[in-house]
Tab-separated table of C-alpha atoms in Angstrom:
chain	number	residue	atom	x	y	z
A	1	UNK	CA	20.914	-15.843	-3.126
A	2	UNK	CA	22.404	-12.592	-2.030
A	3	UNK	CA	24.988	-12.417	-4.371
A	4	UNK	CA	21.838	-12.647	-7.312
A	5	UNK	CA	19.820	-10.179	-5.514
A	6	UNK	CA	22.833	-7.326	-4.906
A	7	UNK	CA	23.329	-7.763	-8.631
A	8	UNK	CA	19.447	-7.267	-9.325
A	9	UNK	CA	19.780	-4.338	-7.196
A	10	UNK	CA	22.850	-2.830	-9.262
A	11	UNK	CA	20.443	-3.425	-12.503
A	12	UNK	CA	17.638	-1.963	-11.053
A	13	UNK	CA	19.429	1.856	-10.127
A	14	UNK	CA	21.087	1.657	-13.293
A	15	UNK	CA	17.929	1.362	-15.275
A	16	UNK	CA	16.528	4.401	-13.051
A	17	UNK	CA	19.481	6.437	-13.142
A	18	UNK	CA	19.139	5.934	-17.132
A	19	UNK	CA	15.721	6.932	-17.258
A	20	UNK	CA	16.389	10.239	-14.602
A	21	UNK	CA	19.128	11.206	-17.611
A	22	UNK	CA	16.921	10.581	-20.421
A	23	UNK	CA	13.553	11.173	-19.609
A	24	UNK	CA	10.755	13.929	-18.718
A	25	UNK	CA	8.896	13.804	-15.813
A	26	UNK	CA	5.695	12.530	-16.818
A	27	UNK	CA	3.913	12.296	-13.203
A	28	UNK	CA	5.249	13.014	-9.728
A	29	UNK	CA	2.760	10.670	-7.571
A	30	UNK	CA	4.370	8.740	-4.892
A	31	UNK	CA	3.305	5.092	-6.053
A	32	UNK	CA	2.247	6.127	-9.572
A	33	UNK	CA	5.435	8.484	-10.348
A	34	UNK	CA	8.966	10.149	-9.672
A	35	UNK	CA	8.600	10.540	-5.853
A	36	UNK	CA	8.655	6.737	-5.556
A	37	UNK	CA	11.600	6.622	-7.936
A	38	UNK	CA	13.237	8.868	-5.604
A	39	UNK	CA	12.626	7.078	-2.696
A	40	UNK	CA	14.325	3.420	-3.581
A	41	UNK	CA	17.378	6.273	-5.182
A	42	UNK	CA	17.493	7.510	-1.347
A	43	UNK	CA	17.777	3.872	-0.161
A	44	UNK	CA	20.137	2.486	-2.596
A	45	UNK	CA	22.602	5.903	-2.212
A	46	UNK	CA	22.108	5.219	1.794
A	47	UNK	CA	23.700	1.224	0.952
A	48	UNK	CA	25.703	1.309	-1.950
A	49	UNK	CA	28.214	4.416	-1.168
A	50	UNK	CA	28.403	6.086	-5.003
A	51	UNK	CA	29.764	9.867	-4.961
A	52	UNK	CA	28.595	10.024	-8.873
A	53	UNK	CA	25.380	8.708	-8.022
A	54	UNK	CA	24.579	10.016	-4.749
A	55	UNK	CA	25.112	13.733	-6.377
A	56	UNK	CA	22.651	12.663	-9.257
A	57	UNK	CA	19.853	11.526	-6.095
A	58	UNK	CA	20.607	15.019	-4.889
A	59	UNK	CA	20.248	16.889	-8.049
A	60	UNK	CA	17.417	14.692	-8.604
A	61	UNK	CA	15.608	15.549	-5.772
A	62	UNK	CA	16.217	19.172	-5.800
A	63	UNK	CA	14.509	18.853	-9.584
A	64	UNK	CA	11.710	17.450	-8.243
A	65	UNK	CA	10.883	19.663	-5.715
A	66	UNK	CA	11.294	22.616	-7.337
A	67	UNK	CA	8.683	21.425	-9.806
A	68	UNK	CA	6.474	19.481	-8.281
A	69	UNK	CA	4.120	22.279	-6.535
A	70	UNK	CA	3.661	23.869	-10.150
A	71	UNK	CA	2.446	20.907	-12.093
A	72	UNK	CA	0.947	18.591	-9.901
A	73	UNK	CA	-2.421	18.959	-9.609
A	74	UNK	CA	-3.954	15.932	-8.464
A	75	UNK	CA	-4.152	15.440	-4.691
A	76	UNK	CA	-4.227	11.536	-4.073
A	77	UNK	CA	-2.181	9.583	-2.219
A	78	UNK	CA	-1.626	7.680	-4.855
A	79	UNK	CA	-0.765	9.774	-7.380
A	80	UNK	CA	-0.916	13.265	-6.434
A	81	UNK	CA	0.253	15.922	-3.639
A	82	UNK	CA	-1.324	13.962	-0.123
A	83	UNK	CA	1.024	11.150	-1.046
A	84	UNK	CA	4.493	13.177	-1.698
A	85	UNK	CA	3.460	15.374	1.271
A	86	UNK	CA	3.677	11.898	3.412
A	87	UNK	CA	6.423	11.117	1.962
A	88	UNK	CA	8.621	14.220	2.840
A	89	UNK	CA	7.244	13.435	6.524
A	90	UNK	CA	8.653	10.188	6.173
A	91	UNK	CA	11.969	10.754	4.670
A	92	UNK	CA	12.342	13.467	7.770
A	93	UNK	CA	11.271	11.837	10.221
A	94	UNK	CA	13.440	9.069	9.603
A	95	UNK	CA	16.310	11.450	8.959
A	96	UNK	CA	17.279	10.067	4.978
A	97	UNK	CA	16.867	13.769	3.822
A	98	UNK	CA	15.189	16.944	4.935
A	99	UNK	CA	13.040	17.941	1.869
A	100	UNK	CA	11.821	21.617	2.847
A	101	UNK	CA	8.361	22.717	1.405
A	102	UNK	CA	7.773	24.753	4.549
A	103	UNK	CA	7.009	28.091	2.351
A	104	UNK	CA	4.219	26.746	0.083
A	105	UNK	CA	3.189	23.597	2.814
A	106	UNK	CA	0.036	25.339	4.334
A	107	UNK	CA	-1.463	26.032	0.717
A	108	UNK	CA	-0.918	22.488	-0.389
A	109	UNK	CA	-2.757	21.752	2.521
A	110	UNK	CA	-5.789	23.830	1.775
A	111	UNK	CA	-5.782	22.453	-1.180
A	112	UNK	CA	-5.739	18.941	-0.664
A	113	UNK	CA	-8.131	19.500	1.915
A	114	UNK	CA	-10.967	20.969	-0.130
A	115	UNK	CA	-10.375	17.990	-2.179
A	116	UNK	CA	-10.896	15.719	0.058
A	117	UNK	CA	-13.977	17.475	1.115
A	118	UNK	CA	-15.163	16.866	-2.446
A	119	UNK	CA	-13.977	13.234	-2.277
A	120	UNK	CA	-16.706	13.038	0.786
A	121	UNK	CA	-19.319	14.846	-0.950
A	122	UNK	CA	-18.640	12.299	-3.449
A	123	UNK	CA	-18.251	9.693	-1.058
A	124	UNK	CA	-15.234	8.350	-2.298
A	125	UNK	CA	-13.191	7.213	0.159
A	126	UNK	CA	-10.467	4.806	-1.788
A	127	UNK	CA	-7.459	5.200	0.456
A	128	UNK	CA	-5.491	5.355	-2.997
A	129	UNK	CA	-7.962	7.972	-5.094
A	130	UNK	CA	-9.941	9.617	-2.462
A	131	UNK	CA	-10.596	11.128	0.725
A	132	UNK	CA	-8.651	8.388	3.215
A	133	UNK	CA	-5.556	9.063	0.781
A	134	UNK	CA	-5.790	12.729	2.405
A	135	UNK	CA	-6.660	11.876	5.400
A	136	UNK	CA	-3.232	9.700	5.963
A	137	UNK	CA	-1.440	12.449	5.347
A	138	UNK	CA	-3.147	14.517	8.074
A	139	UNK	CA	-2.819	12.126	10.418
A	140	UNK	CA	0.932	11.483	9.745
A	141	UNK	CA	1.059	15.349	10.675
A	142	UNK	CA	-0.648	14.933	13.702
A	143	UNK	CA	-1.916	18.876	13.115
A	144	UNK	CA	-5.719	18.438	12.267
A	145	UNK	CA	-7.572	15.659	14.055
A	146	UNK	CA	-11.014	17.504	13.187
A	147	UNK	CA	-9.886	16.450	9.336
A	148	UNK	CA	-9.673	13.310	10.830
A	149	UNK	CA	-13.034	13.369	12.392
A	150	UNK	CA	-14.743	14.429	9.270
A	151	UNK	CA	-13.869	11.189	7.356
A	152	UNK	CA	-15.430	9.727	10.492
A	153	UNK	CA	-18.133	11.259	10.412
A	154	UNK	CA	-18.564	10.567	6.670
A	155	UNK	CA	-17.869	6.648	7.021
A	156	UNK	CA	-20.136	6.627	10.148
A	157	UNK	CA	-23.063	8.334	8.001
A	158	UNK	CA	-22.379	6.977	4.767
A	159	UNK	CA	-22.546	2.857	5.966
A	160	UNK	CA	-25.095	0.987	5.407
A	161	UNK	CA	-25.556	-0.425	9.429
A	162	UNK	CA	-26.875	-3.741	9.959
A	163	UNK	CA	-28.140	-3.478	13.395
A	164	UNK	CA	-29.270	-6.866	14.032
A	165	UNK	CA	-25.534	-8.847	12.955
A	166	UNK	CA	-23.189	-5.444	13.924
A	167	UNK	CA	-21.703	-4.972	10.533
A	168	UNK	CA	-21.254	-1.937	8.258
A	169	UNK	CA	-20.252	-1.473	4.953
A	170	UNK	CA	-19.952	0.598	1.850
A	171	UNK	CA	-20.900	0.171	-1.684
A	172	UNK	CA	-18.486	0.881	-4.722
A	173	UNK	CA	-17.327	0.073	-8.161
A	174	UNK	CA	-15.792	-3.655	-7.892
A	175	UNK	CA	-15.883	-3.895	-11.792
A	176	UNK	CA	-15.542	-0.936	-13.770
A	177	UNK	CA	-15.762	-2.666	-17.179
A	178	UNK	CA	-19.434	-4.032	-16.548
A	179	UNK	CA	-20.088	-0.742	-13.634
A	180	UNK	CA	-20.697	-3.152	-11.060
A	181	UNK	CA	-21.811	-2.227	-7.749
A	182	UNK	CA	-20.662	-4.103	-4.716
A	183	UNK	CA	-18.782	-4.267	-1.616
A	184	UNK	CA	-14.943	-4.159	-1.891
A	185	UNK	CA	-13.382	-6.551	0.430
A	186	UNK	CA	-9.583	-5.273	-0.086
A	187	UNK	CA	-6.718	-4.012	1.135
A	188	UNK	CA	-6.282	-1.199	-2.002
A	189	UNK	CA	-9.900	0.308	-2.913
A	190	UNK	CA	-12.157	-1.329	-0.206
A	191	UNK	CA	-12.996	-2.308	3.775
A	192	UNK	CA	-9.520	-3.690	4.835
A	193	UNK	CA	-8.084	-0.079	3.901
A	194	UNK	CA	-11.118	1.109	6.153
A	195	UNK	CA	-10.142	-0.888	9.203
A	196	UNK	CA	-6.528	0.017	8.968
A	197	UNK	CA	-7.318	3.765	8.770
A	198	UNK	CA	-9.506	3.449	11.717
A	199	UNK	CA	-6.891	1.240	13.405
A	200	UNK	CA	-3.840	4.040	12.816
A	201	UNK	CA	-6.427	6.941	14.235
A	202	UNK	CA	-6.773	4.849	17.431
A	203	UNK	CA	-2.805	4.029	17.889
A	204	UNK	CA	-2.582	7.956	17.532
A	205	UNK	CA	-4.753	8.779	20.058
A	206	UNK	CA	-8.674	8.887	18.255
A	207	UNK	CA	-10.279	6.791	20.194
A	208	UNK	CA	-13.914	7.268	20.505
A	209	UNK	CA	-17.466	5.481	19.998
A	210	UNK	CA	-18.176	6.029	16.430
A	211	UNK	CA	-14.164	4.657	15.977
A	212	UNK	CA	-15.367	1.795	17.785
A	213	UNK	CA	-18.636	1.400	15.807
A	214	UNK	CA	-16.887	1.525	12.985
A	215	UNK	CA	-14.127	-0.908	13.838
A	216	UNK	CA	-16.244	-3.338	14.968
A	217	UNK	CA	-18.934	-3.394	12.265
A	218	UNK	CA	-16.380	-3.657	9.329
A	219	UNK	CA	-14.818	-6.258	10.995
A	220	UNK	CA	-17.852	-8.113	11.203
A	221	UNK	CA	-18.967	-7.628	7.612
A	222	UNK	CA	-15.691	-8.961	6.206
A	223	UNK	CA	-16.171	-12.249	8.542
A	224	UNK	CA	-19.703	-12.735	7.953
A	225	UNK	CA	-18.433	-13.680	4.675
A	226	UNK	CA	-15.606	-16.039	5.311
A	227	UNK	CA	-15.904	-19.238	2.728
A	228	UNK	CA	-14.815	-22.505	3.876
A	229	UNK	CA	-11.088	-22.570	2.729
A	230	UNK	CA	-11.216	-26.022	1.895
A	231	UNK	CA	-13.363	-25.698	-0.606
A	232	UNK	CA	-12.883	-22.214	-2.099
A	233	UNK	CA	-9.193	-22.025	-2.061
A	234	UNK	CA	-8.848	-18.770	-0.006
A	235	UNK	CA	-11.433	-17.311	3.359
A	236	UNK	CA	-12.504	-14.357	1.600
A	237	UNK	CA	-13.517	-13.202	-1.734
A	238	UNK	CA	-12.136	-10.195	-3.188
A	239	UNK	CA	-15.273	-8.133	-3.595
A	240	UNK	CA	-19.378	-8.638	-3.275
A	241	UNK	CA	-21.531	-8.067	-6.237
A	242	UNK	CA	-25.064	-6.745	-5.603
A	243	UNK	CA	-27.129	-8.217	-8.170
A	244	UNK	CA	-25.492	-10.173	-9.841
A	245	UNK	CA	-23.861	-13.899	-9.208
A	246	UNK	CA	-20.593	-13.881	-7.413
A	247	UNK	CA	-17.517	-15.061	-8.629
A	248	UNK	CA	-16.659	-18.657	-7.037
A	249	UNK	CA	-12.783	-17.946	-7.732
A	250	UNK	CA	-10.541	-17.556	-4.679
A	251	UNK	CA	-8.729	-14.487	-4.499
A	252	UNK	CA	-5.108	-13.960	-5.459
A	253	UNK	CA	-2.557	-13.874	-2.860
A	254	UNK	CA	-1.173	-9.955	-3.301
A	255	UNK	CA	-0.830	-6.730	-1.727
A	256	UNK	CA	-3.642	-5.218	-3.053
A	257	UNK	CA	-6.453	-7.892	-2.932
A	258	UNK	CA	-6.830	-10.960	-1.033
A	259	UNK	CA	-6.455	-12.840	2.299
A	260	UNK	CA	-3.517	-10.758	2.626
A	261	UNK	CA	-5.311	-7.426	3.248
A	262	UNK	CA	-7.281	-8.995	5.130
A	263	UNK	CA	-5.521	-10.332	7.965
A	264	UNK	CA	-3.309	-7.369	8.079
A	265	UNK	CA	-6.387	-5.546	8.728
A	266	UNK	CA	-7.658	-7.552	11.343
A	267	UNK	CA	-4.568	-7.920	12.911
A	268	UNK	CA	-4.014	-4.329	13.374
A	269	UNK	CA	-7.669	-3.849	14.678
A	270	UNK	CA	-7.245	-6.101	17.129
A	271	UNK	CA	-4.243	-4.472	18.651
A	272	UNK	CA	-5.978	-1.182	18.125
A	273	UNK	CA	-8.887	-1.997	19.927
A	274	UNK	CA	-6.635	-5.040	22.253
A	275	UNK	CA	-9.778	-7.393	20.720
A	276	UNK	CA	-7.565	-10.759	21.016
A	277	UNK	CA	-10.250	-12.743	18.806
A	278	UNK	CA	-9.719	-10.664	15.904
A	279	UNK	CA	-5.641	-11.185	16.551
A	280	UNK	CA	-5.692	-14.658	16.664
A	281	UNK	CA	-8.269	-14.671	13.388
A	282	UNK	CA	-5.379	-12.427	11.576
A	283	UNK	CA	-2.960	-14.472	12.327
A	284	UNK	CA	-4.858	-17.552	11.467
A	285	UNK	CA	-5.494	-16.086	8.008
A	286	UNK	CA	-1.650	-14.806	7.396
A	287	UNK	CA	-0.332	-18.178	8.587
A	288	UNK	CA	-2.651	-20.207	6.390
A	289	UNK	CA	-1.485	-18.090	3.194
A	290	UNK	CA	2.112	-18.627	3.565
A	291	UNK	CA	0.936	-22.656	1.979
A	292	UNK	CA	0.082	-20.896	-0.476
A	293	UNK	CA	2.296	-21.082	-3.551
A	294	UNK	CA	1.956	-22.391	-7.030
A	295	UNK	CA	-0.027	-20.369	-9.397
A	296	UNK	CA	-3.202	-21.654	-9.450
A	297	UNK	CA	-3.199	-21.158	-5.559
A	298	UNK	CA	-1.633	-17.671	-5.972
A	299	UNK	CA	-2.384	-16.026	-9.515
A	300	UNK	CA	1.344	-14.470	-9.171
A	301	UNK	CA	2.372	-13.132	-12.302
A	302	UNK	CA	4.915	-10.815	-11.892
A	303	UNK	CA	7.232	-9.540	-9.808
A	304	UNK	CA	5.571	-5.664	-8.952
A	305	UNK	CA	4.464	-4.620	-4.860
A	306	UNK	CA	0.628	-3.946	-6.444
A	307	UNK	CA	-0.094	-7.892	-7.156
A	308	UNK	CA	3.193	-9.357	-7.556
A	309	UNK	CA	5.795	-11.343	-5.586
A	310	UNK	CA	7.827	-8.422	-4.325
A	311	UNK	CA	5.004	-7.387	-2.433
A	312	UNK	CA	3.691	-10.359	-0.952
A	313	UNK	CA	7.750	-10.787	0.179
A	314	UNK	CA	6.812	-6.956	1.700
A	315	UNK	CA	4.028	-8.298	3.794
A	316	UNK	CA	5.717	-11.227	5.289
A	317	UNK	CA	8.678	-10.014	6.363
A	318	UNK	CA	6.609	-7.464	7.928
A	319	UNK	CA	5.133	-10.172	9.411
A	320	UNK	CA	8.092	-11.955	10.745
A	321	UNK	CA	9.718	-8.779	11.811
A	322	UNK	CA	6.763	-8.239	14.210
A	323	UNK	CA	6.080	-12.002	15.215
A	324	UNK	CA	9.446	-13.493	14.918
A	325	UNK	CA	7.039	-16.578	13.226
A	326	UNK	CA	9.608	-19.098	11.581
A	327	UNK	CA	7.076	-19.604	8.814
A	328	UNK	CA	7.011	-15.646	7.965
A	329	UNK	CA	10.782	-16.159	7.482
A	330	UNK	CA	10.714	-18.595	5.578
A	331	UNK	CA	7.313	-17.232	3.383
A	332	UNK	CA	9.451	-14.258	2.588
A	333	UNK	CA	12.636	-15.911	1.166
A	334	UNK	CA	10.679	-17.709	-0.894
A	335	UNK	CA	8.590	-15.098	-2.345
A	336	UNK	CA	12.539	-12.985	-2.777
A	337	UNK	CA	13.520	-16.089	-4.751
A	338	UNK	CA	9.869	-15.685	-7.088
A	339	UNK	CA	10.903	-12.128	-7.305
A	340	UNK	CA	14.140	-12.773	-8.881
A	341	UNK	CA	12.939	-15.435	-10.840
A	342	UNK	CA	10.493	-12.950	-12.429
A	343	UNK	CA	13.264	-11.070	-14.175
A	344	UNK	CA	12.909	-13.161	-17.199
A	345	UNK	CA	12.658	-10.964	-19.991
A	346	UNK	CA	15.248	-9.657	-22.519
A	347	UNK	CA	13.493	-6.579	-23.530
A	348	UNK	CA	12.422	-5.868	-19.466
A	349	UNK	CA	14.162	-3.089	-17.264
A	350	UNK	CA	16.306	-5.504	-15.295
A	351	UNK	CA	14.510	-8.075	-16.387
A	352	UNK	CA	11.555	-7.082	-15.248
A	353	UNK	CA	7.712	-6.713	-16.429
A	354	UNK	CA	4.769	-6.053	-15.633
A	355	UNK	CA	1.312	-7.848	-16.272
A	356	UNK	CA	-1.296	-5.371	-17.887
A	357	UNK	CA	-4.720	-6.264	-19.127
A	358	UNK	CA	-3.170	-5.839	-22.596
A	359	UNK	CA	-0.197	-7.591	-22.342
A	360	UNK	CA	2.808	-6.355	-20.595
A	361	UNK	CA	4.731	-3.642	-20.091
A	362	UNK	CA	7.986	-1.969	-18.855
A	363	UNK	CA	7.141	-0.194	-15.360
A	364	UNK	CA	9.619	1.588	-13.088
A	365	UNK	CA	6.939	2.558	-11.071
A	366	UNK	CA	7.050	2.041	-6.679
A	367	UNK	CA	3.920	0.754	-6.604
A	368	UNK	CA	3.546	-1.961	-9.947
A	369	UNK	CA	7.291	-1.742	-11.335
A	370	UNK	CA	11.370	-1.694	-10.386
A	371	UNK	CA	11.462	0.579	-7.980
A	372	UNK	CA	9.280	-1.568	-5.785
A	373	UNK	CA	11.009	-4.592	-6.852
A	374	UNK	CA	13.976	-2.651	-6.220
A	375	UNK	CA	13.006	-1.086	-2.577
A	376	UNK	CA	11.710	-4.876	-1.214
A	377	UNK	CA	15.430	-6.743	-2.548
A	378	UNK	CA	17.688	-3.974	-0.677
A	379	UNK	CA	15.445	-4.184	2.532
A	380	UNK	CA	15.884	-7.505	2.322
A	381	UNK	CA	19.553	-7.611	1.368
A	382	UNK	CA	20.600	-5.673	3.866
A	383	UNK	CA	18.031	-6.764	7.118
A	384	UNK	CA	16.877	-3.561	7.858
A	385	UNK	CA	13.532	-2.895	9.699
A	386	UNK	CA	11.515	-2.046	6.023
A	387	UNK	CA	10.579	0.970	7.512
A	388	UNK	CA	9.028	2.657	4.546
A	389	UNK	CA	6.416	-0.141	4.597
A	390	UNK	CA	4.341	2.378	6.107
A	391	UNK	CA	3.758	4.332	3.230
A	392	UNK	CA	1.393	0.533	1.572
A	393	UNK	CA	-0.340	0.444	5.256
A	394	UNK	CA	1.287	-2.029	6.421
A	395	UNK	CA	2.453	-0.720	9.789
């Protein structure tokens, strides 16, 4: 399979490099945009030693950051400043390149700040869209912890408490075509993201008793509604409606919604908090997914991080690189093979497409096209500890 999967590689950086030559920017968000285009560049010029292309990464970068402070106005992690901010951390921190916004840094910080602050008047607190996105950011800096707090503070008030079964949660959107109100079970707009943002403020040194509150009554909202696997085809749903019936499919096995999310979550709550129960439940829930595999058990579609094979491949050998767990190894080489076997189409970049509600679509995007393809192959091509899994909460 490596030999396949180098070549996919090759295919992927020269449909990037293409579009860098040919192109506009249109956005500059880390998952959404350029910045993740740039990152799998960095990776693939730290691998593949290419003088030509390793100058156009360079020059590519140096467009980018001359622009991006000008014309990007949105502040999500997702798609706006908080995210590229992280990322600049990141790609220092891990010494791949020193990207120096020192100059104009604190006002991009007031900035994204007061949006967040509107996100929480708002009380939107999507990790992706909203205030969390910001808050990741401030955390990676380690520089505000009372930003921190605030989000606290605003999940804490903002929960609806249970004080009889321990659990808190939050309402939200979980079907914007009908406006559907309910409770968001996932790892990409709902709870799990909650849990892990809690769980990352206690590992850097946030510990106190709302955190715990907090901790502790999400996690028990999510398991109050474990299904019998047996019979539903997965432990947890995807969402809760209010008001109207809930859906009796399972959920899909993907990054962004699903068992997956899940168990992440509770795994990295438990070794937050050192709550061994809620360990051995994450575990239970990651292990059981990796039988998971034909379609109708999966709803795999394409190849993308968001809710394709490349990132379920992501969270497993996560998995195995923290538990050594045979079955994580093996779970991930066979979601690499799905990836590859994904690049199916003529008119696809490398192959590749992805699955729209309209039909499908070329995407280099990090998060739903090549470049996150493109990222999870060269990790796993050449064994290295998938450090930038950070950035899709997964560490």
């Amino acid at each position: 399979m490596e030999p396949d999967i180098r070549q996919k590689v090759n295919l992927i950086a020269e449909c990037i490099f293409s579009k860098m030559k040919e192109t506009k920017v249109e956005s500059y968000g880390l998952y959404s945009g350029e910045f993740g285009l740039l990152l799998f560049l960095l990776y693939y010029s730290k691998y593949f030693q290419n003088d030509e292309q390793s100058l156009l990464t360079e020059k590519y970068a140096d467009q980018l950051l001359q622009q991006f402070a000008e014309q990007e106005k949105m502040h999500t992690f997702c798609s706006g400043l908080s995210g590229i901010l992280y990322l600049f951390d990141f790609l220092r921190e891990n010494e791949i390149i020193d990207l120096d916004v020192s100059e104009i840094q604190p006002a991009l910080e007031n900035y994204i700040f007061s949006k967040m602050r509107q996100d929480i008047r708002r009380q939107h607190f999507d990790f992706m869209h909203g205030a969390m996105g910001v808050g990741l950011y401030f955390m990676k800096r380690k520089t505000h912890p009372e930003y921190i707090q605030e989000i606290v503070d605003f999940l804490h008030y903002t929960a609806e408490k249970d004080a009889v079964n321990h659990t808190f949660k939050w309402k939200s959107v979980v079907n914007t075509e009908e406006n559907l109100m309910g409770y968001n079970l996932a790892l990409s707009h709902g709870i799990s993201s909650i849990i892990i943002f809690l769980s990352r403020a206690v590992n850097r040194g946030m510990i106190n008793e709302k955190i715990r509150e907090l901790l502790t009554g999400s996690v028990n909202f999510i398991l109050a509604n474990q299904r019998d696997f047996s019979q539903f085809g997965s432990f947890f749903p995807s969402f809760i409606q209010i008001n109207s019936p809930n859906p009796d499919r399972k959920s899909r096995i993907a990054w962004c919604y699903g068992d997956l999310g899940i168990g992440l979550a509770f795994l990295q709550a438990g070794e937050a908090l050192e709550n061994v129960e809620w360990k051995e439940k994450g575990l239970e829930i990651l292990l059981q997914s990796t039988q998971r595999r034909t379609f109708e058990e999966t709803f795999a579609r394409d190849a993308g991080i968001c809710h394709g094979s490349a990132g379920v491949a992501m969270i497993y050998r996560r998995l195995f690189l923290k538990t050594h767990r045979e079955e994580f190894k093996d779970a991930t080489s066979y979601w690499i093979h799905q990836t590859l076997g994904f690049s199916c189409y003529e008119d696809g970049l490398a192959g590749y497409k992805t699955v729209e509600k309209d039909g499908m679509k070329c995407d280099y995007a990090l998060l739903s096209g090549i470049a996150g393809i493109g990222l999870v192959l060269l990790s796993y091509l050449m064994d290295d500890l998938q450090s930038w899994d950070e950035l899709f909460l997964l560490q």
